[in-house]
Structure formats: C-alpha cells, structure tokens
Short mmCIF file of C-alpha atoms in Angstrom, two decimals:
data_model
loop_
_atom_site.label_atom_id
_atom_site.label_comp_id
_atom_site.label_asym_id
_atom_site.label_seq_id
_atom_site.Cartn_x
_atom_site.Cartn_y
_atom_site.Cartn_z
CA UNK M 27 -39.70 -0.08 8.49
CA UNK M 28 -36.09 1.03 8.86
CA UNK M 29 -35.13 2.23 12.32
CA UNK M 30 -31.59 3.55 12.74
CA UNK M 31 -29.82 4.83 15.85
CA UNK M 32 -26.36 6.22 16.60
CA UNK M 33 -24.44 6.04 19.86
CA UNK M 34 -20.98 7.28 20.74
CA UNK M 35 -18.44 7.52 23.54
CA UNK M 36 -15.12 9.27 23.96
CA UNK M 37 -13.99 7.05 26.85
CA UNK M 38 -10.46 5.78 26.10
CA UNK M 39 -11.22 2.40 27.70
CA UNK M 40 -12.90 0.27 25.02
CA UNK M 41 -14.90 -1.82 27.48
CA UNK M 42 -16.55 1.32 28.82
CA UNK M 43 -16.78 3.05 25.43
CA UNK M 44 -18.68 0.24 23.74
CA UNK M 45 -21.12 -0.06 26.65
CA UNK M 46 -21.81 3.69 26.60
CA UNK M 47 -22.17 3.90 22.81
CA UNK M 48 -24.32 0.78 22.64
CA UNK M 49 -26.58 1.86 25.50
CA UNK M 50 -27.15 5.21 23.81
CA UNK M 51 -28.03 3.67 20.45
CA UNK M 52 -30.24 0.93 21.94
CA UNK M 53 -32.24 3.49 23.90
CA UNK M 54 -33.04 5.30 20.64
CA UNK M 55 -34.12 2.07 18.91
CA UNK M 56 -37.01 1.97 21.37
CA UNK M 57 -37.28 -1.79 21.66
CA UNK M 58 -36.41 -2.72 18.07
CA UNK M 59 -33.73 -5.43 17.81
CA UNK M 60 -30.77 -4.40 15.64
CA UNK M 61 -29.83 -6.55 12.68
CA UNK M 62 -26.57 -4.79 11.78
CA UNK M 63 -24.03 -2.37 13.21
CA UNK M 64 -21.47 -0.02 11.68
CA UNK M 65 -18.46 0.61 13.92
CA UNK M 66 -16.16 3.60 13.44
CA UNK M 67 -13.38 3.67 16.03
CA UNK M 68 -10.23 5.60 16.86
CA UNK M 69 -7.02 3.67 16.19
CA UNK M 70 -6.36 3.19 19.92
CA UNK M 71 -9.76 1.58 20.55
CA UNK M 72 -9.80 -2.23 20.84
CA UNK M 73 -11.98 -3.50 18.00
CA UNK M 74 -11.91 -7.02 19.41
CA UNK M 75 -13.54 -5.88 22.65
CA UNK M 76 -16.08 -3.82 20.71
CA UNK M 77 -17.08 -6.69 18.42
CA UNK M 78 -17.36 -9.23 21.22
CA UNK M 79 -19.47 -6.88 23.36
CA UNK M 80 -21.86 -6.16 20.50
CA UNK M 81 -22.28 -9.84 19.73
CA UNK M 82 -22.63 -10.80 23.37
CA UNK M 83 -25.63 -8.51 23.76
CA UNK M 84 -27.07 -9.26 20.30
CA UNK M 85 -25.69 -12.63 19.09
CA UNK M 86 -27.21 -12.28 15.63
CA UNK M 87 -26.13 -8.71 14.93
CA UNK M 88 -23.82 -8.25 11.93
CA UNK M 89 -20.83 -5.99 12.53
CA UNK M 90 -18.73 -4.08 9.97
CA UNK M 91 -16.32 -1.18 10.32
CA UNK M 92 -12.80 -0.19 11.20
CA UNK M 93 -10.41 2.47 12.42
CA UNK M 94 -10.52 6.13 11.44
CA UNK M 95 -8.82 9.51 11.37
CA UNK M 96 -11.72 10.96 13.36
CA UNK M 97 -15.33 10.05 13.91
CA UNK M 98 -18.69 11.73 13.20
CA UNK M 99 -21.84 11.22 15.25
CA UNK M 100 -25.20 12.94 15.11
CA UNK M 101 -25.79 15.29 18.02
CA UNK M 102 -22.07 15.54 18.72
CA UNK M 103 -20.48 16.14 15.33
CA UNK M 104 -16.72 15.74 14.91
CA UNK M 105 -15.06 13.48 17.48
CA UNK M 106 -11.52 12.28 18.15
CA UNK M 107 -10.26 9.23 20.06
CA UNK M 108 -13.82 7.98 20.24
CA UNK M 109 -16.16 5.19 19.21
CA UNK M 110 -19.29 5.59 17.08
CA UNK M 111 -21.83 2.80 16.56
CA UNK M 112 -24.77 2.98 14.16
CA UNK M 113 -27.44 0.27 14.61
CA UNK M 114 -29.94 -0.80 11.94
CA UNK M 115 -33.28 -2.46 12.69
CA UNK M 116 -35.79 -3.32 9.98
CA UNK M 117 -38.73 -5.59 9.23
CA UNK M 118 -38.38 -5.10 5.46
CA UNK M 119 -34.64 -5.02 4.77
CA UNK M 120 -32.08 -7.76 5.25
CA UNK M 121 -28.38 -7.21 5.93
CA UNK M 122 -25.23 -9.20 5.34
CA UNK M 123 -21.50 -8.74 5.82
CA UNK M 124 -18.43 -9.95 4.01
CA UNK M 125 -14.67 -9.79 4.44
CA UNK M 126 -11.91 -10.44 1.92
CA UNK M 127 -8.24 -10.76 2.99
CA UNK M 128 -5.06 -9.76 1.13
CA UNK M 129 -6.41 -6.47 -0.22
CA UNK M 130 -2.93 -5.12 -0.98
CA UNK M 131 -1.57 -8.06 -3.00
CA UNK M 132 -4.81 -9.46 -4.44
CA UNK M 133 -7.43 -6.69 -4.73
CA UNK M 134 -9.63 -8.53 -7.26
CA UNK M 135 -9.76 -11.70 -5.17
CA UNK M 136 -10.18 -9.78 -1.91
CA UNK M 137 -13.19 -7.85 -3.17
CA UNK M 138 -14.69 -10.94 -4.82
CA UNK M 139 -14.36 -12.88 -1.53
CA UNK M 140 -16.01 -10.10 0.47
CA UNK M 141 -18.99 -9.86 -1.89
CA UNK M 142 -19.36 -13.65 -2.15
CA UNK M 143 -19.61 -13.90 1.64
CA UNK M 144 -22.17 -11.08 1.73
CA UNK M 145 -24.26 -12.68 -1.02
CA UNK M 146 -24.34 -15.94 0.90
CA UNK M 147 -26.03 -14.18 3.81
CA UNK M 148 -29.29 -13.32 2.01
CA UNK M 149 -31.38 -14.50 -0.95
CA UNK M 150 -32.56 -10.96 -1.62
CA UNK M 151 -30.97 -8.68 -4.18
CA UNK M 152 -28.21 -6.38 -2.91
CA UNK M 153 -29.16 -2.72 -3.29
CA UNK M 154 -26.36 -1.02 -1.34
CA UNK M 155 -22.83 -1.78 -0.18
CA UNK M 156 -21.19 0.15 2.69
CA UNK M 157 -17.46 -0.53 2.50
CA UNK M 158 -14.48 -0.24 4.84
CA UNK M 159 -11.25 -0.77 2.92
CA UNK M 160 -7.63 -1.11 3.96
CA UNK M 161 -6.32 2.43 3.70
CA UNK M 162 -2.54 1.90 3.58
CA UNK M 163 -0.54 0.23 0.83
CA UNK M 164 -3.54 -0.44 -1.39
CA UNK M 165 -4.70 0.96 -4.71
CA UNK M 166 -8.13 2.16 -3.61
CA UNK M 167 -9.22 2.47 -7.25
CA UNK M 168 -8.65 -1.26 -7.77
CA UNK M 169 -10.59 -2.16 -4.62
CA UNK M 170 -13.63 -0.06 -5.49
CA UNK M 171 -13.51 -1.32 -9.07
CA UNK M 172 -13.36 -4.90 -7.79
CA UNK M 173 -16.35 -4.34 -5.51
CA UNK M 174 -18.33 -2.77 -8.36
CA UNK M 175 -17.51 -5.69 -10.66
CA UNK M 176 -18.56 -8.21 -8.03
CA UNK M 177 -21.76 -6.40 -6.98
CA UNK M 178 -22.83 -5.29 -10.45
CA UNK M 179 -22.84 -1.88 -12.13
CA UNK M 180 -26.19 -0.81 -10.71
CA UNK M 181 -25.38 -1.31 -7.03
CA UNK M 182 -24.12 1.86 -5.28
CA UNK M 183 -21.09 1.49 -3.03
CA UNK M 184 -20.34 4.07 -0.35
CA UNK M 185 -17.88 4.30 2.52
CA UNK M 186 -14.20 4.93 2.91
CA UNK M 187 -10.72 3.60 3.53
CA UNK M 188 -9.70 2.86 7.10
CA UNK M 189 -7.30 5.31 8.74
CA UNK M 190 -4.98 5.63 11.74
CA UNK M 191 -4.94 9.34 12.65
CA UNK M 192 -2.20 10.16 10.11
CA UNK M 193 0.31 7.85 11.81
CA UNK M 194 0.58 5.76 8.62
CA UNK M 195 1.56 2.72 10.67
CA UNK M 196 -1.43 0.42 10.20
CA UNK M 197 -5.22 0.38 10.07
CA UNK M 198 -7.70 -2.30 11.15
CA UNK M 199 -11.06 -3.57 9.94
CA UNK M 200 -13.75 -5.58 11.75
CA UNK M 201 -16.29 -8.09 10.40
CA UNK M 202 -18.45 -9.64 13.12
CA UNK M 203 -15.94 -11.11 15.62
CA UNK M 204 -12.96 -10.97 13.26
CA UNK M 205 -10.50 -8.08 13.61
CA UNK M 206 -8.01 -7.86 10.77
CA UNK M 207 -6.01 -5.56 8.51
CA UNK M 208 -5.13 -5.61 4.81
CA UNK M 209 -8.77 -6.49 4.13
CA UNK M 210 -12.00 -5.40 2.47
CA UNK M 211 -15.11 -5.39 4.68
CA UNK M 212 -18.59 -4.69 3.35
CA UNK M 213 -22.04 -4.37 4.91
CA UNK M 214 -24.75 -4.99 2.32
CA UNK M 215 -28.43 -4.02 2.37
CA UNK M 216 -30.89 -6.34 0.65
CA UNK M 217 -34.35 -5.17 -0.34
CA UNK M 218 -36.01 -1.91 -1.26
CA UNK M 219 -33.90 1.00 -0.03
CA UNK M 220 -33.64 4.57 -1.31
CA UNK M 221 -30.06 5.81 -1.62
CA UNK M 222 -29.00 9.35 -2.51
CA UNK M 223 -25.37 10.47 -2.61
CA UNK M 224 -23.65 13.85 -2.86
CA UNK M 225 -19.92 14.46 -3.50
CA UNK M 226 -17.91 17.69 -3.38
CA UNK M 227 -14.34 18.77 -2.68
CA UNK M 228 -14.20 22.57 -2.79
CA UNK M 229 -10.84 22.40 -4.60
CA UNK M 230 -10.07 24.16 -7.88
CA UNK M 231 -7.08 23.74 -10.25
CA UNK M 232 -4.15 26.12 -9.88
CA UNK M 233 -1.93 27.24 -12.75
CA UNK M 234 -1.20 25.47 -16.03
CA UNK M 235 -1.59 21.76 -16.87
CA UNK M 236 1.57 19.62 -16.61
CA UNK M 237 2.46 16.11 -17.77
CA UNK M 238 3.57 13.23 -15.55
CA UNK M 239 6.60 11.90 -17.43
CA UNK M 240 7.78 9.25 -14.95
CA UNK M 241 5.69 7.48 -12.33
CA UNK M 242 5.47 4.14 -10.55
CA UNK M 243 2.20 3.54 -8.74
CA UNK M 244 1.78 6.18 -6.06
CA UNK M 245 5.28 7.61 -6.58
CA UNK M 246 5.60 10.37 -9.19
CA UNK M 247 9.25 10.83 -10.10
CA UNK M 248 9.05 13.44 -12.85
CA UNK M 249 6.61 16.06 -14.08
CA UNK M 250 7.48 17.77 -17.37
CA UNK M 251 10.77 15.79 -17.34
CA UNK M 252 11.84 17.49 -14.11
CA UNK M 253 11.86 16.18 -10.52
CA UNK M 254 8.21 16.21 -9.49
CA UNK M 255 8.75 18.27 -6.33
CA UNK M 256 10.01 21.16 -8.44
CA UNK M 257 6.45 21.75 -9.61
CA UNK M 258 5.54 22.62 -6.04
CA UNK M 259 8.64 24.79 -5.71
CA UNK M 260 7.62 26.73 -8.83
CA UNK M 261 4.24 27.65 -7.37
CA UNK M 262 4.77 27.58 -3.61
CA UNK M 263 8.51 28.00 -2.97
CA UNK M 264 8.43 24.71 -1.04
CA UNK M 265 6.48 21.43 -1.10
CA UNK M 266 3.17 21.35 0.75
CA UNK M 267 0.80 18.49 1.54
CA UNK M 268 -2.09 20.97 1.50
CA UNK M 269 -2.07 21.30 -2.29
CA UNK M 270 -3.19 18.00 -3.86
CA UNK M 271 -2.49 17.07 -7.44
CA UNK M 272 -5.60 17.29 -9.62
CA UNK M 273 -5.53 14.64 -12.35
CA UNK M 274 -7.53 15.39 -15.48
CA UNK M 275 -10.25 12.82 -16.16
CA UNK M 276 -12.88 13.87 -18.69
CA UNK M 277 -15.17 10.98 -17.71
CA UNK M 278 -15.77 12.42 -14.23
CA UNK M 279 -17.62 15.47 -12.99
CA UNK M 280 -15.41 16.07 -9.96
CA UNK M 281 -11.67 16.58 -9.70
CA UNK M 282 -9.58 13.45 -9.18
CA UNK M 283 -7.26 14.52 -6.37
CA UNK M 284 -4.20 12.81 -4.92
CA UNK M 285 -2.52 14.33 -1.89
CA UNK M 286 1.23 14.16 -1.27
CA UNK M 287 2.23 12.11 1.76
CA UNK M 288 5.86 13.19 1.58
CA UNK M 289 8.56 14.53 -0.72
CA UNK M 290 11.90 12.81 -1.32
CA UNK M 291 14.48 15.51 -0.72
CA UNK M 292 17.22 13.65 -2.63
CA UNK M 293 15.33 12.66 -5.78
CA UNK M 294 12.46 15.15 -5.83
CA UNK M 295 9.88 12.36 -6.06
CA UNK M 296 6.34 12.78 -4.75
CA UNK M 297 4.85 9.99 -2.65
CA UNK M 298 1.07 10.28 -3.02
CA UNK M 299 -2.00 8.81 -1.34
CA UNK M 300 -3.25 7.28 -4.61
CA UNK M 301 -1.48 6.15 -7.78
CA UNK M 302 -1.12 8.60 -10.66
CA UNK M 303 -0.44 7.01 -14.03
CA UNK M 304 2.51 8.00 -16.15
CA UNK M 305 1.24 10.22 -18.96
CA UNK M 306 -1.43 11.85 -16.81
CA UNK M 307 -2.12 15.56 -17.12
CA UNK M 308 -2.05 17.22 -13.71
CA UNK M 309 -2.34 20.57 -11.99
CA UNK M 310 -1.87 21.69 -8.44
CA UNK M 311 -5.18 22.34 -6.71
CA UNK M 312 -6.13 24.66 -3.90
CA UNK M 313 -9.02 25.45 -1.58
CA UNK M 314 -9.52 27.84 1.30
CA UNK M 315 -10.84 26.52 4.58
CA UNK M 316 -14.17 28.18 3.89
CA UNK M 317 -14.38 26.55 0.45
CA UNK M 318 -13.73 23.15 2.05
CA UNK M 319 -16.50 23.75 4.58
CA UNK M 320 -18.88 25.00 1.89
CA UNK M 321 -18.19 21.86 -0.17
CA UNK M 322 -19.56 19.70 2.65
CA UNK M 323 -22.77 21.68 2.56
CA UNK M 324 -22.86 21.29 -1.22
CA UNK M 325 -22.52 17.49 -0.95
CA UNK M 326 -25.30 17.25 1.63
CA UNK M 327 -27.49 19.48 -0.53
CA UNK M 328 -26.99 17.11 -3.46
CA UNK M 329 -27.95 14.11 -1.32
CA UNK M 330 -31.02 15.91 0.03
CA UNK M 331 -32.18 16.88 -3.47
CA UNK M 332 -31.84 13.29 -4.64
CA UNK M 333 -34.19 12.04 -1.91
CA UNK M 334 -37.00 14.20 -3.31
CA UNK M 335 -39.99 13.74 -0.98
CA UNK M 336 -38.75 10.56 0.69
CA UNK M 337 -38.20 10.61 4.43
CA UNK M 338 -34.53 10.32 5.41
CA UNK M 339 -34.02 7.45 7.87
CA UNK M 340 -30.22 7.78 8.20
CA UNK M 341 -27.25 9.79 6.95
CA UNK M 342 -23.69 8.57 6.49
CA UNK M 343 -20.87 11.11 6.12
CA UNK M 344 -17.38 10.33 4.82
CA UNK M 345 -14.77 13.08 4.80
CA UNK M 346 -11.08 12.99 3.89
CA UNK M 347 -8.33 12.98 6.49
CA UNK M 348 -6.62 15.61 4.33
CA UNK M 349 -9.60 17.91 4.76
CA UNK M 350 -9.40 17.50 8.52
CA UNK M 351 -5.68 18.28 8.49
CA UNK M 352 -6.29 21.43 6.44
CA UNK M 353 -9.27 22.60 8.49
CA UNK M 354 -7.47 22.14 11.80
CA UNK M 355 -9.43 23.90 14.55
CA UNK M 356 -12.26 24.59 12.09
CA UNK M 357 -12.99 20.88 11.51
CA UNK M 358 -16.14 21.04 13.65
CA UNK M 359 -17.56 23.68 11.29
CA UNK M 360 -17.71 21.11 8.49
CA UNK M 361 -20.32 19.14 10.43
CA UNK M 362 -22.10 22.15 11.90
CA UNK M 363 -22.49 23.54 8.39
CA UNK M 364 -24.39 20.46 7.19
CA UNK M 365 -26.46 19.67 10.26
CA UNK M 366 -28.92 22.43 9.38
CA UNK M 367 -29.71 20.64 6.12
CA UNK M 368 -29.89 17.12 7.53
CA UNK M 369 -32.00 18.14 10.49
CA UNK M 370 -31.89 17.32 14.17
CA UNK M 371 -33.84 14.05 14.06
CA UNK M 372 -31.92 12.08 11.43
CA UNK M 373 -29.39 9.57 12.85
CA UNK M 374 -25.89 10.35 11.54
CA UNK M 375 -22.60 8.44 11.59
CA UNK M 376 -19.38 8.68 9.63
CA UNK M 377 -15.65 9.06 9.77
CA UNK M 378 -12.57 10.76 8.33
CA UNK M 379 -10.97 8.45 5.74
CA UNK M 380 -7.87 7.72 3.68
CA UNK M 381 -10.10 7.78 0.58
CA UNK M 382 -13.84 8.21 0.10
CA UNK M 383 -16.27 6.14 -1.97
CA UNK M 384 -19.51 7.07 -3.71
CA UNK M 385 -21.18 7.56 -7.10
CA UNK M 386 -21.15 11.06 -8.59
CA UNK M 387 -24.70 10.71 -9.94
CA UNK M 388 -27.72 8.48 -9.46
CA UNK M 389 -27.28 5.25 -11.36
CA UNK M 390 -23.62 5.99 -12.09
CA UNK M 391 -20.65 3.87 -11.06
CA UNK M 392 -19.20 4.24 -7.60
CA UNK M 393 -15.84 6.02 -7.66
CA UNK M 394 -12.95 6.73 -5.35
CA UNK M 395 -12.39 10.28 -4.15
CA UNK M 396 -9.76 12.08 -2.11
CA UNK M 397 -10.05 15.38 -0.28
CA UNK M 398 -13.80 14.93 -0.77
CA UNK M 399 -16.90 15.02 1.39
CA UNK M 400 -19.37 12.24 0.57
CA UNK M 401 -22.89 12.44 2.00
CA UNK M 402 -25.24 9.43 1.84
CA UNK M 403 -28.96 9.57 2.67
CA UNK M 404 -30.92 6.33 3.21
CA UNK M 405 -34.57 5.43 3.61
CA UNK M 406 -36.83 2.39 3.49
CA UNK M 407 -38.37 2.36 0.01
CA UNK M 408 -41.38 0.37 1.22
CA UNK M 409 -42.44 3.05 3.70
#
C-alpha cells in the first residue's frame, strides 16, 4: 500500500500555513501515519517552523524539501507565496533522507554524503531519489552526476534545484529539522515502486548553429569570436532572457537549454543559468506561450504512457522558473492543461525550479534540464 496526500496553504504566517497544509493532508490520509514528507515553500516561509511543526506532530516523519519559485498542489494548481506538503504513508515501502553540505565547492562529496546518509536509513534497495539541490552558484550537472554515481546507474533521480522567486539572493533546503543552504537534500524510496517520467520543453532551435569560442563556467564571453551578446543582437536587436541557448548534444533526445541571467553591457558576455563548455555548438531557441503549455501536456502524456495499466498513486511536477517568467499570467494554464490527463483523484505536488531533474527514458540516466517540464508518476509495485 502507498497512500499519498497533498495539503497546501497560502497564509504568509508559517505557523498558520504549516498547520493548515498539514491538517489538509492528514485528513486525506484517512488515519494512515505518514512516514515521509516533501516540503515545497515560498522563499519567505520559515522552513525551521515548518520542519519543527511536522516533527512535533509526527516525530518519526522524514522531511525533505526547500524553497521555490512557485508551488504546485493538486486541486489548486499554480500557487505563489505558499506552502505545499506531500505526505507518504506505506506498509510496503521504506523511506530515508540525506543531506550533503558544501554543494558549490565540493559537489562530489556533497552528493556522496547525502546518499550515504540516506542509505544508512534503510537496509532495502533504493529505487527512487527525489532531490532538492542548491540552485544558485552550483553546477547542477555535477550535482546530478554525483547523485547518479552514488546511487547507481539504474536508480532514477527526479526533482529540481531550489529557487527564490528570481531574486537570486539565496535559496534554502530542509532535511528533517535542519534548515540549510548550499546543500544537496534527497528523499529516497526503498522497495518496489513503479516510476514513470516524462520530459518536454516546447522550445525549438532558431537560426544557424554557432560556436562558443570563449567561456568560463556559466559565463560565455565569445560566440564565433565575437562578444556573445552580439548573437542576440543579430537575431533580436537586443538581448532577451526569453530566448535560451540550445547546446547541441547528440547523446540526448531533448534540447539542452541554458537561459541567460544577464548580459554584461561592457564586455558583451552572457551570464547563464548553467555552464556551457568552450567549443560547444549552440543556437538560440524559441517557444511561444502555447508551445510551452503544450509541452507540459506532452510530458504528462509520456509519464502516463509509461505507467501502462498501473494505478497512479502520486504525481510530482517540476517546471522551470524560466517557463513561469515567460508564461506570466498564463502560468496557471500549464497546470490546468495537464490536470485532465492526471485526473482529479491523484495527489499532486511540485514546484518551479532553477533546474529540473529526470531521466529522458525508462532505464536511462537521470539528466539535468532547463526550461523543461518534468512529470513523475509513482505507484506501489506490490499493489
């Protein structure tokens, strides 16, 4: 048995918000005691209060999560300045949590520490990792790669990078009673669980391929031996954060996108969300608002198809903060467009991220994505 319930509150006072969200979720659990909780909270919510309240009511519950660019909850859809809690109860699955500090400076050690702590919490094999990563100052690719190395190639990892409503000042993560930043937090599921993932962006390449001729990490200085921002001027007259760079990668099915955070007016350098290696072949990419919304439906359709005839016990949705910024007032349509596929009875939780995580195909490695919508369907494989 896997019983999952979602509760939410948009009260700005964390003490009230956590009580409201927890009461809602507990009422849906119908007497089952939760073993684990995912927490997705607005940056102004107090994660310390939320964690302590959860553990005060359920001392043994395991807590994992962090701050967001917007929250998603079944029945309500897109939320802002809110708190979403998803509770997991099961008599067949075990859960564990892990946290690894120093994600920015020591990604390999941080991810290894998080997985080691999670492994210590259960003797059963890990069959899923739900991650919340530091979303600022890190190389998300290194963190996901480190988690995959530590968990093993066959273990799917899903989730996203913590956010702060596009303030770019600092994100936070929570693991049980510990509230931190610059960390990797993971909730692991141990036992027989069905996992199906769908990924889509809606973006398509624009114009001709170009070569990155000078780059340092997430800063691209030159493209085609010219100041990088001039590429945007050639196509758009002026730089725009709404046109990510698409990096060619023949090993992947989906576009590898990296969105500009800002443009250096003096040097013409691009400061991107994710690193782009020198020597990469890139193009600008574009998507209409309708194409972005349709991509969410595509991702959910992929996840639904992968479940075959299995009952869906829970759905997790991870969407990019860049998608939310582009959609603007149409953000709610992204969720409304997928709810018809998921159904009214499936518990749903998720958030808007600074980078999304999920495998492109069943059995494949988990990858980082930007400007993507990642849909994850879960069910108890013993049912």
